[in-house]
Amino acid sequence: MEIKKRPLQSASTSDFTFEALQQIAPSAFVEVRGEDGQLTHKIDFDILKELLGEKIADEQEERFGFYWVGKQEVKRVAAQPTRQTLRPVEEKSVDWDNTQNLYIEGDNLEVLKLLQRAYLGKVKMIYIDPPYNTGNDFVYNDDFAMSREEQDEAMGNLDEEGNRLRRNLDSSPRFHSDWCSMIYSRLLVARTLLSNDGVIFISIDDNEVHHLRKICDEVFGATNFIAQLIWERAYSPKNDAKYISNSHDYIMMFAKNIDSFTIGRLERTAEANARYSNPDNDPRGVWKASDMSVKTYNAACDYPITTPSGKIVEPPAGRCWRLSRNAFRERLQDNRIWFGPNGDSTPAIKRFLSELKFDGMAPTSILFYKEVGHSQEGSQEVTALFGDKGVFDGPKPVRLLRRLMTLANLKDDSVVLDFFSGSATTAHAVMKLNAEDGGKRKYIMVQLPEETPENSPARKAGYKTICEIGQERIRRAGRQIKEEVGLLDNGLDIGFRVLCLDSSNMEEVYFEPHQTTQENLSLQVESVKPDRTPLDLLFGCMVDWGVELSYPIRKESVEGKELYIVNEGALVACFDEELSQETIEGIAQYNPQRVIFLEACFTRDADKINIYEQFKQLCSWSDEETYKRIQMI
Ligand SMILES: C[S@@+](CC[C@H](N)C(=O)[O-])C[C@H]1O[C@@H](n2cnc3c(N)ncnc32)[C@H](O)[C@@H]1O
């Protein structure tokens, strides 16, 4: 059998919908022969309709929904696969070999698509802080139905320098539509990365909160709404406010699947504990008196109670007791009813701190600055790290992210993603939390290499892009945390791998083999772009084949050929020519889950077949396994 060729493009969101449908309605799928002659599954819509019976909406039926100009096109853009790739940049990275963290430079829509295969359903928490659309923000313009050039021309998408990041002015007729399109496409893709017990938080203010809520209802499902948190971002009112001095932002919170999500509760504060005392020296410890009457009237619970002092007490007018006569008697015998220090007050139930149903306290929908910091605290933290004021506008305080991580109920090894990462506050907070409790949580930061404005404090301090600011913040914050932790440091990961979004590693001819003519046959041999290294090719394959990009990578030389071994066999790659039997054996000893070669290195078709057979034998793989596990680019 022939070795399969990798497509080298991201998955399409529709692939995941297709797979999910296949799980729940397998009978609607039929086998057909694909273009490559292999059998493949396709959906039979008529069967699916029959399975759904009456539950199909009539096209004419009026429906509730949120619409804006360009919404349909955005769905297409979000589902479209990308041929771009992620290239490793070792020199910008910190502790390249050992770190589990990723810092990705590039437009987040493309990056999210590229992360889909490796991180599908693996991210526990997403936090994003997108541009709020205040009337003067930069909003990224994606590629819509028209060709990029046509659309750019029609809509003025490019600025004077030809960048796709454009100021979205409130005078624009598509002011809200453009913002909605920008966020909708990204959320559609981001949702697929969330684990079943995952959660997303989105910072926003009054400008777009109402639109964002509707978009989230649609993308995540209204039943997965958890809260529209209020963050008290300002600590003092602005006296020159025309109407109301606005002192809060919102943080939209949705679960991927509300039934699988458990909220993280807050640690009990000394203030909350102080409400409990033990005036009767009960051996069960401190307790709090709780009202014994309730509003919902039940005649069986309306009875007189005689206090230890001999006074008869009836429930307050229109109310009854919370307990039936029997339940009351049982509690009385167990010393769980309190009649006050003199034994003559209205009875109350003793609630013991040690018997609370849940650990910790229920979080509230308001995040007060005293507990999570205000926006100035965020700026002060960045200033303290850089020693310069104003290097980054509007960073969030680390304590705010720390609180969101508590609510997200992160596990020790959870993955946290921020794809509008700015100064990388989220990375800072992950490192801090790991330092506190010895956890091994990992982060993925995504940030556009947006240029800092000329003459800005950032540019004067030597930072040409926001990515440079974010990476430097992580370096400095990491060093600071490590110093604070000192000897207690138990392998705290303060490193990160930098990857940059770039065009495909392959020349166009790679994607159009059917158009191969005699003239470009030689070109095909050189289908790898000249500036790409073997490490670029390796990461391209990892992205495309869904191998986690933070996995450890080792280089090994066998018979003068370089092998790249990812996570001890998750993937083994060799991009050298003329592979000897020893090299093949060197690869096979890992019993690899995936093996990748460069097609151009095989001069004869017979060699491809030979290698296929060698692996089958050496690893005892079936034909199907071999076909799946060995591929070439
Ligand atoms: C409000 S800031 C985030 C601040 C961050 N929470 C912090 O604490 O520093 C939003 C960031 O998103 C970035 N951004 C905007 N559009 C983007 C895109 N399409 N892809 C990646 N990053 C983008 C901007 O450059 C900006 O740095």
XYZ file of C-alpha atoms and ligand atoms in Angstrom:
660
model
C 0.000 0.000 0.000
C 1.067 3.643 -0.610
C 1.938 6.016 2.216
C -0.776 8.608 2.833
C -0.114 12.318 2.259
C -0.999 14.766 5.061
C -3.389 17.530 4.061
C -1.362 20.186 5.945
C -4.282 22.428 6.707
C -6.321 22.986 9.831
C -9.502 21.093 10.510
C -12.748 22.813 9.665
C -15.256 23.389 12.461
C -17.722 21.481 10.302
C -15.503 18.364 10.691
C -16.182 18.402 14.419
C -19.926 18.913 13.992
C -19.877 16.022 11.513
C -18.065 13.759 13.990
C -20.439 14.700 16.823
C -23.466 13.901 14.632
C -21.902 10.605 13.664
C -21.805 9.664 17.340
C -25.473 10.401 17.983
C -27.072 9.464 14.655
C -24.861 6.808 12.997
C -27.716 5.511 10.835
C -27.793 8.800 8.899
C -24.278 8.164 7.610
C -23.569 6.310 4.396
C -20.337 4.966 2.931
C -19.224 6.432 -0.396
C -15.996 6.248 -2.350
C -13.944 9.440 -2.003
C -11.778 11.147 -4.630
C -8.750 9.168 -3.420
C -10.586 5.885 -4.029
C -10.891 5.223 -0.297
C -14.269 4.608 1.327
C -15.487 7.535 3.377
C -18.605 8.514 5.313
C -21.070 11.191 4.224
C -24.325 12.301 5.771
C -27.653 11.417 4.127
C -29.807 14.419 4.898
C -33.089 12.696 4.115
C -32.384 9.998 6.693
C -31.374 12.626 9.232
C -34.636 14.498 8.575
C -36.605 11.313 9.108
C -34.789 10.754 12.407
C -35.724 14.256 13.532
C -39.408 13.910 12.583
C -41.447 16.979 13.540
C -38.477 18.757 15.051
C -37.402 20.456 11.815
C -38.102 24.200 11.508
C -40.145 25.252 8.510
C -38.171 27.705 6.372
C -41.107 30.131 6.421
C -41.488 29.953 10.189
C -40.757 33.158 12.112
C -37.871 32.643 14.479
C -36.182 34.397 17.350
C -32.583 35.321 16.719
C -29.911 37.971 16.680
C -28.847 39.130 13.233
C -26.332 41.599 11.893
C -24.860 42.423 8.531
C -22.288 39.798 7.558
C -23.319 37.089 10.024
C -23.743 34.396 7.370
C -20.340 35.146 5.878
C -18.747 34.894 9.298
C -20.055 31.361 9.759
C -18.359 30.429 6.529
C -15.116 32.128 7.521
C -15.093 30.366 10.889
C -15.654 26.951 9.296
C -13.062 27.458 6.545
C -9.819 25.559 7.158
C -6.561 27.485 7.066
C -3.321 26.507 5.372
C -1.238 28.737 7.578
C 1.037 27.176 10.150
C 2.861 27.852 13.413
C 6.637 28.238 13.298
C 8.763 27.738 16.415
C 11.008 30.601 17.524
C 13.515 29.113 19.958
C 15.474 32.324 20.479
C 12.452 34.185 21.895
C 11.412 31.247 24.072
C 12.351 30.561 27.668
C 13.351 27.021 28.753
C 12.304 25.661 25.344
C 13.053 22.022 26.197
C 11.089 21.730 29.418
C 8.273 24.257 29.398
C 4.624 23.309 28.922
C 3.461 26.871 28.191
C 2.874 28.401 24.775
C 3.035 31.984 23.548
C 1.635 32.288 20.028
C 2.060 35.387 17.901
C -0.614 35.966 15.278
C -4.257 36.680 14.525
C -6.263 34.620 16.973
C -8.878 33.322 14.494
C -6.234 31.583 12.410
C -4.386 30.420 15.524
C -7.549 28.991 17.108
C -8.208 27.003 13.950
C -4.671 25.649 14.065
C -5.041 24.642 17.714
C -8.270 22.754 17.077
C -6.823 19.334 16.306
C -4.327 19.221 19.202
C -6.457 20.922 21.858
C -9.987 19.855 20.957
C -11.895 19.535 24.253
C -8.734 19.989 26.346
C -8.997 23.582 27.605
C -10.546 23.990 31.059
C -10.711 27.772 31.096
C -10.693 30.493 28.472
C -10.381 34.101 29.519
C -10.534 36.852 26.912
C -10.457 40.610 27.102
C -11.214 41.673 23.528
C -11.393 45.280 22.318
C -14.611 46.670 23.862
C -15.574 48.599 20.697
C -15.503 51.959 22.377
C -15.652 53.829 19.071
C -11.932 54.107 18.585
C -10.657 50.522 18.959
C -8.609 48.510 16.521
C -10.647 45.562 15.257
C -9.189 42.835 13.071
C -10.882 42.268 9.724
C -11.230 38.700 8.559
C -11.480 37.284 5.112
C -15.115 37.275 3.961
C -16.989 35.939 0.933
C -15.394 38.292 -1.572
C -11.731 37.867 -2.342
C -9.542 39.602 0.171
C -8.558 42.305 -2.330
C -12.161 42.936 -3.391
C -13.330 43.191 0.168
C -10.445 45.334 1.312
C -11.123 47.701 -1.521
C -14.876 47.791 -0.935
C -14.685 48.239 2.798
C -11.460 50.033 3.354
C -10.221 47.156 5.466
C -6.592 48.037 5.238
C -4.979 50.999 6.888
C -2.417 53.146 5.091
C 0.307 50.558 5.706
C -1.809 47.683 4.414
C -2.467 46.151 7.838
C -5.685 44.248 8.479
C -6.049 45.768 11.941
C -8.342 48.737 11.430
C -9.785 51.398 13.695
C -13.495 50.648 14.068
C -14.950 54.131 14.335
C -18.470 54.599 15.721
C -19.240 56.677 12.625
C -18.933 53.504 10.504
C -22.298 52.115 9.309
C -21.008 48.625 10.214
C -19.670 49.683 13.612
C -21.520 47.054 15.657
C -21.745 44.483 12.848
C -17.983 44.398 12.377
C -17.380 43.882 16.072
C -20.058 41.173 16.279
C -18.536 39.390 13.282
C -15.074 39.598 14.797
C -16.100 38.056 18.132
C -18.655 35.548 16.769
C -16.196 33.774 14.472
C -13.625 33.451 17.251
C -16.115 32.142 19.799
C -17.446 29.564 17.334
C -13.967 28.084 17.006
C -12.926 28.614 20.642
C -15.918 26.642 21.936
C -14.593 23.464 20.347
C -11.409 23.749 22.437
C -13.234 23.834 25.777
C -13.393 20.620 27.771
C -16.822 19.336 28.736
C -16.350 20.795 32.230
C -14.756 23.950 30.805
C -15.792 27.558 31.185
C -15.238 30.827 29.333
C -14.993 34.345 30.796
C -15.219 37.411 28.549
C -14.470 40.933 29.774
C -16.702 43.575 28.234
C -18.380 46.902 29.009
C -21.688 48.636 28.202
C -20.772 49.217 24.546
C -21.238 45.602 23.444
C -22.407 43.647 26.514
C -25.965 43.250 25.165
C -24.744 41.977 21.807
C -22.135 39.727 23.378
C -24.715 38.082 25.640
C -26.893 37.192 22.634
C -23.921 35.912 20.676
C -22.846 33.748 23.634
C -26.413 32.463 23.997
C -26.203 31.312 20.415
C -22.667 29.913 20.449
C -22.667 28.251 23.877
C -26.427 27.782 24.376
C -28.504 30.000 26.699
C -28.833 27.127 29.184
C -25.062 27.217 29.711
C -25.143 30.816 30.924
C -23.671 31.043 34.430
C -23.417 34.738 35.247
C -22.866 38.228 33.949
C -20.340 39.153 36.612
C -19.782 42.770 37.551
C -16.216 43.852 38.200
C -15.827 47.038 40.213
C -12.963 48.401 38.158
C -12.805 51.978 39.532
C -12.182 52.804 43.155
C -13.426 56.400 43.125
C -16.193 58.174 41.178
C -15.377 60.600 38.388
C -16.877 63.887 39.500
C -16.942 65.300 35.991
C -19.188 62.454 34.715
C -22.087 63.913 32.696
C -24.694 61.459 34.010
C -23.392 58.488 35.947
C -19.804 57.818 36.906
C -19.334 54.374 35.426
C -17.241 52.243 37.733
C -17.687 48.676 36.491
C -17.034 46.268 33.625
C -18.801 42.972 33.010
C -17.367 39.497 32.749
C -19.616 37.153 30.819
C -19.386 33.594 32.104
C -20.641 30.552 30.169
C -20.023 26.845 30.742
C -19.359 24.492 27.849
C -21.869 22.137 29.448
C -23.547 23.385 32.617
C -24.305 19.861 33.874
C -20.611 18.947 33.822
C -19.377 22.176 35.370
C -18.895 22.667 39.124
C -18.259 26.165 40.381
C -15.154 26.754 42.460
C -16.142 28.174 45.839
C -14.268 30.875 47.697
C -12.159 30.283 50.746
C -14.053 31.297 53.890
C -13.008 34.710 55.099
C -12.273 35.556 58.737
C -15.182 38.019 58.481
C -17.615 35.267 57.457
C -16.313 32.931 60.167
C -16.730 35.676 62.771
C -20.518 35.360 62.331
C -20.287 31.990 64.097
C -19.866 31.699 67.893
C -20.462 29.195 70.711
C -22.334 30.928 73.576
C -23.519 27.574 75.052
C -20.151 25.790 74.705
C -21.629 23.169 72.373
C -19.017 20.399 71.848
C -19.817 20.463 68.085
C -18.122 23.853 67.872
C -19.178 27.311 66.671
C -22.633 27.841 65.242
C -24.944 30.561 63.874
C -28.652 30.996 64.824
C -30.990 30.793 61.831
C -34.646 31.865 61.700
C -37.049 29.002 62.439
C -40.064 30.559 60.693
C -40.872 30.483 56.960
C -43.249 32.387 54.683
C -44.767 29.428 52.824
C -47.646 28.522 55.115
C -48.321 24.911 56.148
C -50.959 24.319 58.882
C -49.075 21.201 60.133
C -46.140 23.465 61.028
C -48.253 26.052 62.841
C -48.092 25.055 66.527
C -47.188 26.740 69.821
C -43.748 26.177 71.383
C -43.004 26.493 75.094
C -39.592 28.090 75.820
C -37.360 26.790 78.667
C -38.479 29.861 80.670
C -42.116 28.701 80.273
C -43.218 31.300 77.727
C -45.595 30.156 74.870
C -44.386 31.300 71.433
C -46.463 31.160 68.205
C -44.957 31.586 64.672
C -45.014 35.280 63.534
C -48.300 36.357 61.853
C -48.877 34.743 58.424
C -45.867 32.420 58.836
C -45.308 28.931 60.215
C -42.327 27.009 61.601
C -39.748 25.484 59.255
C -39.948 22.162 61.162
C -42.823 19.740 61.776
C -43.639 18.955 65.452
C -41.612 15.716 65.276
C -38.614 17.285 63.583
C -38.668 20.097 66.153
C -38.777 17.612 69.050
C -35.830 15.643 67.637
C -33.720 18.787 67.278
C -34.674 19.985 70.741
C -33.480 16.705 72.232
C -30.205 17.020 70.282
C -29.620 20.570 71.628
C -30.022 22.116 68.141
C -32.622 24.729 69.117
C -31.571 28.049 70.653
C -33.928 30.115 72.813
C -31.463 32.928 73.507
C -29.113 33.338 76.523
C -32.044 33.567 78.969
C -34.107 30.742 77.415
C -37.097 32.965 76.613
C -36.541 34.146 73.012
C -38.261 32.969 69.802
C -36.644 29.603 68.902
C -33.885 29.488 66.249
C -32.032 26.583 64.598
C -28.322 26.202 65.382
C -26.289 25.860 62.147
C -22.826 24.500 62.869
C -19.839 25.700 60.851
C -18.484 22.145 60.863
C -21.679 20.824 59.243
C -21.976 23.234 56.272
C -22.986 21.319 53.161
C -20.322 22.948 50.966
C -16.703 23.809 51.652
C -15.971 27.491 51.280
C -18.376 30.281 50.371
C -20.660 30.708 47.386
C -19.182 33.345 45.064
C -21.291 36.437 44.368
C -21.929 38.105 41.021
C -20.112 41.280 42.093
C -16.332 41.253 42.134
C -15.357 44.071 44.496
C -12.056 45.810 43.911
C -11.058 45.254 47.520
C -11.026 41.530 46.791
C -9.862 41.359 43.160
C -8.137 44.675 42.462
C -9.136 47.652 40.295
C -7.863 48.743 36.908
C -5.228 50.964 38.485
C -3.853 47.974 40.336
C -3.438 46.249 36.951
C -1.457 49.225 35.611
C 0.615 49.470 38.776
C 1.574 45.808 38.496
C 2.875 46.300 34.961
C 4.652 49.529 35.904
C 6.315 47.802 38.854
C 7.597 45.007 36.613
C 8.870 47.252 33.810
C 9.984 50.216 35.893
C 8.294 52.441 33.289
C 4.790 53.910 33.333
C 2.291 53.322 30.518
C 4.075 50.447 28.730
C 0.663 48.778 28.252
C -2.786 50.399 28.373
C -5.440 48.765 30.539
C -3.969 45.507 31.836
C -6.252 43.590 34.173
C -5.109 43.041 37.779
C -3.595 39.628 38.534
C -6.007 39.196 41.474
C -8.980 39.430 39.093
C -7.647 36.578 36.973
C -6.825 34.667 40.134
C -10.482 34.948 41.227
C -11.728 33.776 37.828
C -9.401 30.779 38.074
C -10.974 29.915 41.422
C -14.481 30.131 39.916
C -13.337 27.984 36.982
C -12.426 25.265 39.480
C -9.118 24.529 37.770
C -7.475 21.200 38.357
C -3.757 20.903 39.057
C -2.902 20.310 35.403
C -5.592 22.350 33.618
C -4.894 24.276 30.414
C -5.835 27.980 30.472
C -6.173 29.868 27.182
C -6.229 33.638 26.587
C -6.424 34.618 22.925
C -6.460 38.398 23.412
C -3.589 38.219 25.843
C -2.214 41.808 25.709
C 0.343 42.168 28.495
C -0.165 38.485 29.460
C -1.823 39.028 32.855
C -3.385 35.571 32.474
C 0.035 33.908 32.162
C 1.222 35.860 35.205
C -1.797 34.673 37.228
C -1.308 31.018 36.190
C 2.329 31.095 37.329
C 1.314 32.740 40.600
C -1.362 30.162 41.313
C 1.050 27.294 40.534
C 3.621 28.869 42.852
C 1.022 29.049 45.640
C -0.181 25.459 45.504
C 2.461 23.537 43.557
C 0.068 22.979 40.623
C 1.212 22.259 37.050
C -1.366 24.289 35.148
C -0.334 25.359 31.659
C -1.228 28.415 29.654
C -1.588 29.272 25.982
C -1.330 33.000 25.196
C -2.280 34.286 21.747
C -1.508 37.848 20.719
C -1.371 39.728 17.433
C 2.090 41.255 16.856
C 0.399 44.661 16.882
C 2.927 47.463 16.635
C 3.218 49.846 19.544
C 2.545 53.444 18.481
C 5.557 55.604 17.601
C 6.578 57.780 20.533
C 4.531 55.703 22.963
C 6.153 54.838 26.322
C 6.354 51.211 25.105
C 8.242 52.146 21.930
C 10.547 54.444 23.892
C 11.268 51.567 26.264
C 12.288 49.442 23.242
C 9.166 47.307 22.674
C 8.138 47.329 19.023
C 5.128 45.017 19.342
C 2.639 44.013 22.017
C 4.031 40.476 21.792
C 7.411 41.788 22.936
C 5.690 43.421 25.920
C 3.732 40.273 26.789
C 6.776 38.009 26.555
C 8.943 40.357 28.602
C 6.235 40.604 31.248
C 6.150 36.810 31.583
C 9.970 36.693 31.850
C 10.024 39.365 34.555
C 6.982 38.088 36.454
C 8.387 34.540 36.328
C 11.728 35.638 37.771
C 9.963 37.640 40.472
C 7.685 34.756 41.461
C 10.633 32.371 41.523
C 12.502 34.730 43.849
C 9.466 35.011 46.110
C 8.993 31.257 46.233
C 12.720 30.771 46.883
C 13.667 27.383 48.203
C 10.101 26.137 48.113
C 10.232 26.126 44.292
C 9.103 22.656 43.264
C 9.723 22.750 39.551
C 7.675 25.883 38.869
C 7.414 26.335 35.093
C 8.226 29.957 34.233
C 9.197 29.195 30.659
C 7.244 29.402 27.397
C 7.600 28.248 23.809
C 7.094 30.993 21.241
C 5.371 30.061 17.987
C 4.565 32.476 15.181
C 1.698 32.269 12.724
C 3.068 32.155 9.181
C 2.182 30.962 5.701
C 2.354 27.228 4.989
C 5.765 25.545 4.988
C 4.908 24.163 1.575
C 4.864 25.792 -1.839
C 1.494 26.084 -3.577
C 2.302 23.054 -5.764
C 2.000 20.826 -2.675
C -1.699 21.535 -2.474
C -2.430 21.038 -6.158
C -0.818 17.739 -7.108
C -3.449 17.080 -9.801
C -2.190 20.122 -11.667
C 1.326 18.715 -11.772
C 2.782 19.038 -15.244
C 6.152 18.042 -16.627
C 7.509 21.570 -16.036
C 6.611 21.775 -12.384
C 7.542 18.202 -11.571
C 10.955 19.361 -10.415
C 9.233 22.070 -8.377
C 7.340 19.388 -6.494
C 10.614 17.931 -5.305
C 11.272 21.316 -3.770
C 7.791 21.670 -2.359
C 9.192 22.904 0.963
C 9.755 26.657 1.000
C 13.489 27.432 1.039
C 13.439 29.376 4.311
C 11.840 26.531 6.331
C 13.865 24.394 8.738
C 13.254 20.762 9.786
C 11.893 22.124 13.100
C 9.385 24.241 11.132
C 8.301 21.106 9.276
C 8.003 19.197 12.531
C 5.730 21.826 14.090
C 3.697 22.061 10.881
C 3.055 18.320 11.176
C 2.278 18.545 14.903
C -0.292 21.280 14.232
C -1.833 19.381 11.363
C -1.867 15.984 13.042
C -3.105 17.264 16.398
C -0.020 16.659 18.546
C 0.236 18.946 21.599
C 2.691 21.716 20.828
C 4.164 21.761 24.313
C 5.291 18.117 24.205
C 9.003 17.487 24.845
C 11.035 17.075 21.649
C 14.322 15.174 21.342
C 16.719 14.983 18.435
C 18.536 11.729 17.807
C 20.980 10.767 15.082
C 20.791 7.287 13.535
C 23.239 6.430 10.760
C 23.739 10.150 10.122
C 19.976 10.825 9.755
C 18.216 13.206 12.170
C 15.152 11.878 13.976
C 12.777 14.153 15.887
C 11.099 12.266 18.710
C 8.063 14.013 20.148
C 6.945 12.878 23.607
C 8.755 9.559 23.293
C 6.755 8.421 20.278
C 3.602 10.544 19.961
C 5.259 11.496 16.678
C 8.615 10.594 15.131
C 9.771 12.589 12.115
C 12.649 12.219 9.696
C 13.096 14.661 6.824
C 16.322 13.174 5.438
C 16.863 11.269 2.196
C 17.918 7.677 1.582
C 16.806 6.054 4.790
C 18.647 2.878 5.687
C 17.198 -0.199 7.351
C 18.927 0.934 10.600
C 17.161 4.312 10.492
C 13.779 2.663 10.015
C 14.536 0.314 12.905
C 15.607 3.340 14.989
C 12.162 4.869 14.421
C 10.255 1.623 14.882
C 11.776 1.006 18.335
C 9.533 3.793 19.673
C 6.430 1.990 18.402
C 5.375 5.509 17.361
C 1.779 6.643 17.219
C 2.667 8.712 14.168
C 5.596 8.723 11.733
C 6.233 11.451 9.206
C 8.601 11.572 6.219
C 9.225 14.053 3.441
C 7.866 12.785 0.117
C 10.597 14.544 -1.815
C 13.134 12.278 -0.085
C 11.782 9.212 -1.878
C 13.097 9.060 -5.392
C 11.333 5.788 -6.234
C 7.765 4.699 -5.490
C 9.115 1.263 -4.575
C 10.897 2.828 -1.562
C 7.587 4.123 -0.177
C 6.023 0.680 -0.439
C 9.128 -0.874 1.086
C 9.059 1.414 4.123
C 5.370 0.731 4.595
C 6.017 -3.012 4.684
C 9.053 -2.634 6.972
C 7.013 -0.777 9.606
C 4.165 -3.241 9.376
C 6.575 -6.007 10.193
C 8.778 -4.269 12.766
C 5.869 -2.861 14.789
C 3.354 -5.668 14.123
C 0.820 -3.184 12.798
C -2.222 -4.107 10.711
C -2.623 -2.563 7.241
C -5.160 -0.104 8.631
C -2.848 0.942 11.480
C 0.131 1.340 9.183
C -1.886 3.420 6.729
C -3.023 5.674 9.582
C 0.315 5.931 11.415
C 2.827 6.533 8.606
C 2.339 9.609 6.521
C 4.402 11.993 4.448
C 4.397 15.622 3.528
C -7.687 44.725 25.997
S -6.253 43.990 25.490
C -6.065 42.643 26.576
C -5.410 43.038 27.855
C -5.071 41.864 28.746
N -6.227 41.279 29.332
C -4.129 42.282 29.850
O -4.460 42.165 31.015
O -3.042 42.755 29.522
C -6.742 43.227 23.981
C -5.559 42.680 23.187
O -6.046 41.914 22.106
C -5.171 42.074 21.012
N -5.897 41.703 19.774
C -6.837 42.403 19.103
N -7.253 41.732 18.008
C -6.562 40.562 18.004
C -6.545 39.438 17.134
N -7.315 39.382 16.043
N -5.714 38.415 17.421
C -4.916 38.443 18.530
N -4.877 39.496 19.386
C -5.687 40.540 19.131
C -4.792 43.529 21.068
O -3.563 43.734 20.399
C -4.694 43.774 22.575
O -3.384 43.620 23.014
